[in-house]
């Protein structure tokens, strides 16, 4: 656990506001498939001549977890511990899904997931950085849940991660 504290001063009134919070940081094992948290971004830029790995991406975070109805929602995450065959190759499938969360607070386990994309990939590293962009055209406003499911096609392991965001006007 990391303990955070921040202060901000309103320059007009000279009032000071404080924020104190605790951030839980996960540890990742080395023996089974895992996903990092899903980071919602305002924009993700892939550098043309960037090195392989996370340094290849410039990620501008979206701490408000909001996206405009007529825009896009971008997410960055990393897949860890992909199985490699004897030649060092990996094969895996990434599926991402969304669903609308009712503001009334009804039972969420009965809500349907809509599959947006499911794609298979081959690589040569035991971990891979990823970026996904959702087109939000013609979506209604409100709370959404976004889920990424990764299936390692070599050892049939599965990992998933979920986050929420809001679609606004």
Tab-separated table of C-alpha atoms in Angstrom, residues 34-164:
chain	number	residue	atom	x	y	z
A	34	UNK	CA	-2.114	-11.909	-15.622
A	35	UNK	CA	-3.303	-8.492	-16.821
A	36	UNK	CA	-2.362	-5.107	-15.459
A	37	UNK	CA	-5.068	-2.651	-14.516
A	38	UNK	CA	-6.851	-1.012	-17.447
A	39	UNK	CA	-5.650	2.577	-17.740
A	40	UNK	CA	-8.131	4.862	-19.470
A	41	UNK	CA	-6.305	7.460	-21.528
A	42	UNK	CA	-7.208	10.725	-23.207
A	43	UNK	CA	-4.839	9.718	-25.978
A	44	UNK	CA	-2.279	7.007	-26.732
A	45	UNK	CA	0.441	7.684	-29.277
A	46	UNK	CA	2.558	4.855	-30.650
A	47	UNK	CA	6.047	6.106	-31.436
A	48	UNK	CA	7.114	5.009	-34.935
A	49	UNK	CA	10.728	4.348	-34.041
A	50	UNK	CA	10.145	3.577	-30.394
A	51	UNK	CA	11.727	0.560	-28.737
A	52	UNK	CA	9.592	-2.542	-28.201
A	53	UNK	CA	7.727	-2.571	-24.910
A	54	UNK	CA	5.974	0.120	-22.889
A	55	UNK	CA	8.473	2.809	-23.950
A	56	UNK	CA	6.915	2.591	-27.433
A	57	UNK	CA	3.723	4.297	-26.203
A	58	UNK	CA	3.070	7.807	-24.969
A	59	UNK	CA	-0.015	7.546	-22.746
A	60	UNK	CA	-1.899	10.661	-21.623
A	61	UNK	CA	-4.093	9.494	-18.703
A	62	UNK	CA	-7.774	10.285	-18.318
A	63	UNK	CA	-8.183	10.483	-14.510
A	64	UNK	CA	-11.854	11.514	-14.759
A	65	UNK	CA	-12.680	8.248	-16.579
A	66	UNK	CA	-14.991	10.083	-18.984
A	67	UNK	CA	-15.348	10.069	-22.759
A	68	UNK	CA	-17.567	12.145	-25.070
A	69	UNK	CA	-20.529	10.358	-26.657
A	70	UNK	CA	-19.366	11.122	-30.186
A	71	UNK	CA	-15.702	10.316	-29.544
A	72	UNK	CA	-13.524	7.424	-28.472
A	73	UNK	CA	-12.373	5.783	-25.263
A	74	UNK	CA	-8.756	4.580	-25.219
A	75	UNK	CA	-7.265	2.039	-22.824
A	76	UNK	CA	-3.728	0.846	-22.139
A	77	UNK	CA	-2.841	-2.405	-20.382
A	78	UNK	CA	-0.123	-5.049	-20.259
A	79	UNK	CA	-0.343	-8.844	-20.501
A	80	UNK	CA	2.122	-10.784	-18.350
A	81	UNK	CA	3.386	-14.387	-18.368
A	82	UNK	CA	2.336	-15.511	-21.831
A	83	UNK	CA	3.413	-19.089	-22.556
A	84	UNK	CA	6.186	-19.478	-25.105
A	85	UNK	CA	6.720	-22.563	-27.254
A	86	UNK	CA	10.153	-24.122	-27.829
A	87	UNK	CA	10.923	-21.402	-30.389
A	88	UNK	CA	9.899	-18.566	-28.043
A	89	UNK	CA	6.628	-17.787	-29.863
A	90	UNK	CA	3.389	-16.843	-28.102
A	91	UNK	CA	-0.207	-17.179	-29.329
A	92	UNK	CA	-3.081	-15.486	-27.549
A	93	UNK	CA	-6.516	-13.969	-28.087
A	94	UNK	CA	-7.645	-10.593	-26.751
A	95	UNK	CA	-11.373	-9.927	-26.429
A	96	UNK	CA	-12.865	-6.731	-25.161
A	97	UNK	CA	-16.439	-6.216	-24.100
A	98	UNK	CA	-18.643	-3.421	-22.833
A	99	UNK	CA	-21.949	-3.176	-21.045
A	100	UNK	CA	-24.208	-0.423	-19.782
A	101	UNK	CA	-24.446	-0.102	-15.998
A	102	UNK	CA	-27.824	1.202	-14.810
A	103	UNK	CA	-27.635	4.273	-12.606
A	104	UNK	CA	-30.451	2.854	-10.467
A	105	UNK	CA	-28.110	0.265	-8.932
A	106	UNK	CA	-29.830	-2.926	-10.096
A	107	UNK	CA	-28.184	-6.384	-10.091
A	108	UNK	CA	-25.129	-6.165	-12.332
A	109	UNK	CA	-24.466	-9.891	-12.665
A	110	UNK	CA	-27.526	-10.225	-14.926
A	111	UNK	CA	-26.421	-7.556	-17.406
A	112	UNK	CA	-25.347	-8.688	-20.872
A	113	UNK	CA	-21.849	-8.070	-22.241
A	114	UNK	CA	-21.534	-6.860	-25.822
A	115	UNK	CA	-18.404	-8.145	-27.543
A	116	UNK	CA	-16.700	-5.381	-29.470
A	117	UNK	CA	-13.621	-7.165	-30.825
A	118	UNK	CA	-11.873	-10.509	-30.507
A	119	UNK	CA	-8.485	-10.892	-32.212
A	120	UNK	CA	-5.674	-13.434	-32.146
A	121	UNK	CA	-2.028	-12.416	-31.901
A	122	UNK	CA	1.367	-14.024	-32.168
A	123	UNK	CA	4.425	-12.602	-30.481
A	124	UNK	CA	7.840	-13.427	-29.141
A	125	UNK	CA	7.777	-11.941	-25.631
A	126	UNK	CA	6.338	-13.313	-22.385
A	127	UNK	CA	4.694	-9.927	-21.790
A	128	UNK	CA	3.070	-7.509	-24.224
A	129	UNK	CA	1.862	-3.908	-23.947
A	130	UNK	CA	-1.535	-3.209	-25.497
A	131	UNK	CA	-3.730	-0.305	-26.479
A	132	UNK	CA	-7.390	-0.462	-27.446
A	133	UNK	CA	-9.697	2.259	-28.705
A	134	UNK	CA	-13.498	2.057	-28.505
A	135	UNK	CA	-15.594	4.043	-30.960
A	136	UNK	CA	-18.475	5.610	-29.033
A	137	UNK	CA	-20.539	6.945	-31.954
A	138	UNK	CA	-24.280	6.844	-31.270
A	139	UNK	CA	-23.859	5.479	-27.744
A	140	UNK	CA	-26.147	6.833	-25.107
A	141	UNK	CA	-24.667	8.627	-22.133
A	142	UNK	CA	-24.103	7.030	-18.739
A	143	UNK	CA	-21.931	4.550	-16.898
A	144	UNK	CA	-20.198	1.731	-18.814
A	145	UNK	CA	-18.174	-1.244	-17.769
A	146	UNK	CA	-15.242	-2.304	-19.954
A	147	UNK	CA	-13.723	-5.787	-19.745
A	148	UNK	CA	-10.644	-7.257	-21.401
A	149	UNK	CA	-10.281	-11.040	-21.560
A	150	UNK	CA	-6.987	-12.607	-22.661
A	151	UNK	CA	-6.793	-16.301	-23.534
A	152	UNK	CA	-3.335	-17.869	-23.826
A	153	UNK	CA	-3.887	-20.313	-26.696
A	154	UNK	CA	-0.843	-22.430	-25.811
A	155	UNK	CA	-1.621	-23.377	-22.224
A	156	UNK	CA	-5.338	-22.440	-22.228
A	157	UNK	CA	-5.050	-19.975	-19.340
A	158	UNK	CA	-7.388	-17.002	-19.105
A	159	UNK	CA	-7.049	-13.627	-17.403
A	160	UNK	CA	-9.468	-10.711	-17.304
A	161	UNK	CA	-9.629	-7.191	-15.964
A	162	UNK	CA	-12.547	-4.756	-15.717
A	163	UNK	CA	-12.923	-1.012	-15.249
A	164	UNK	CA	-15.714	1.557	-15.428
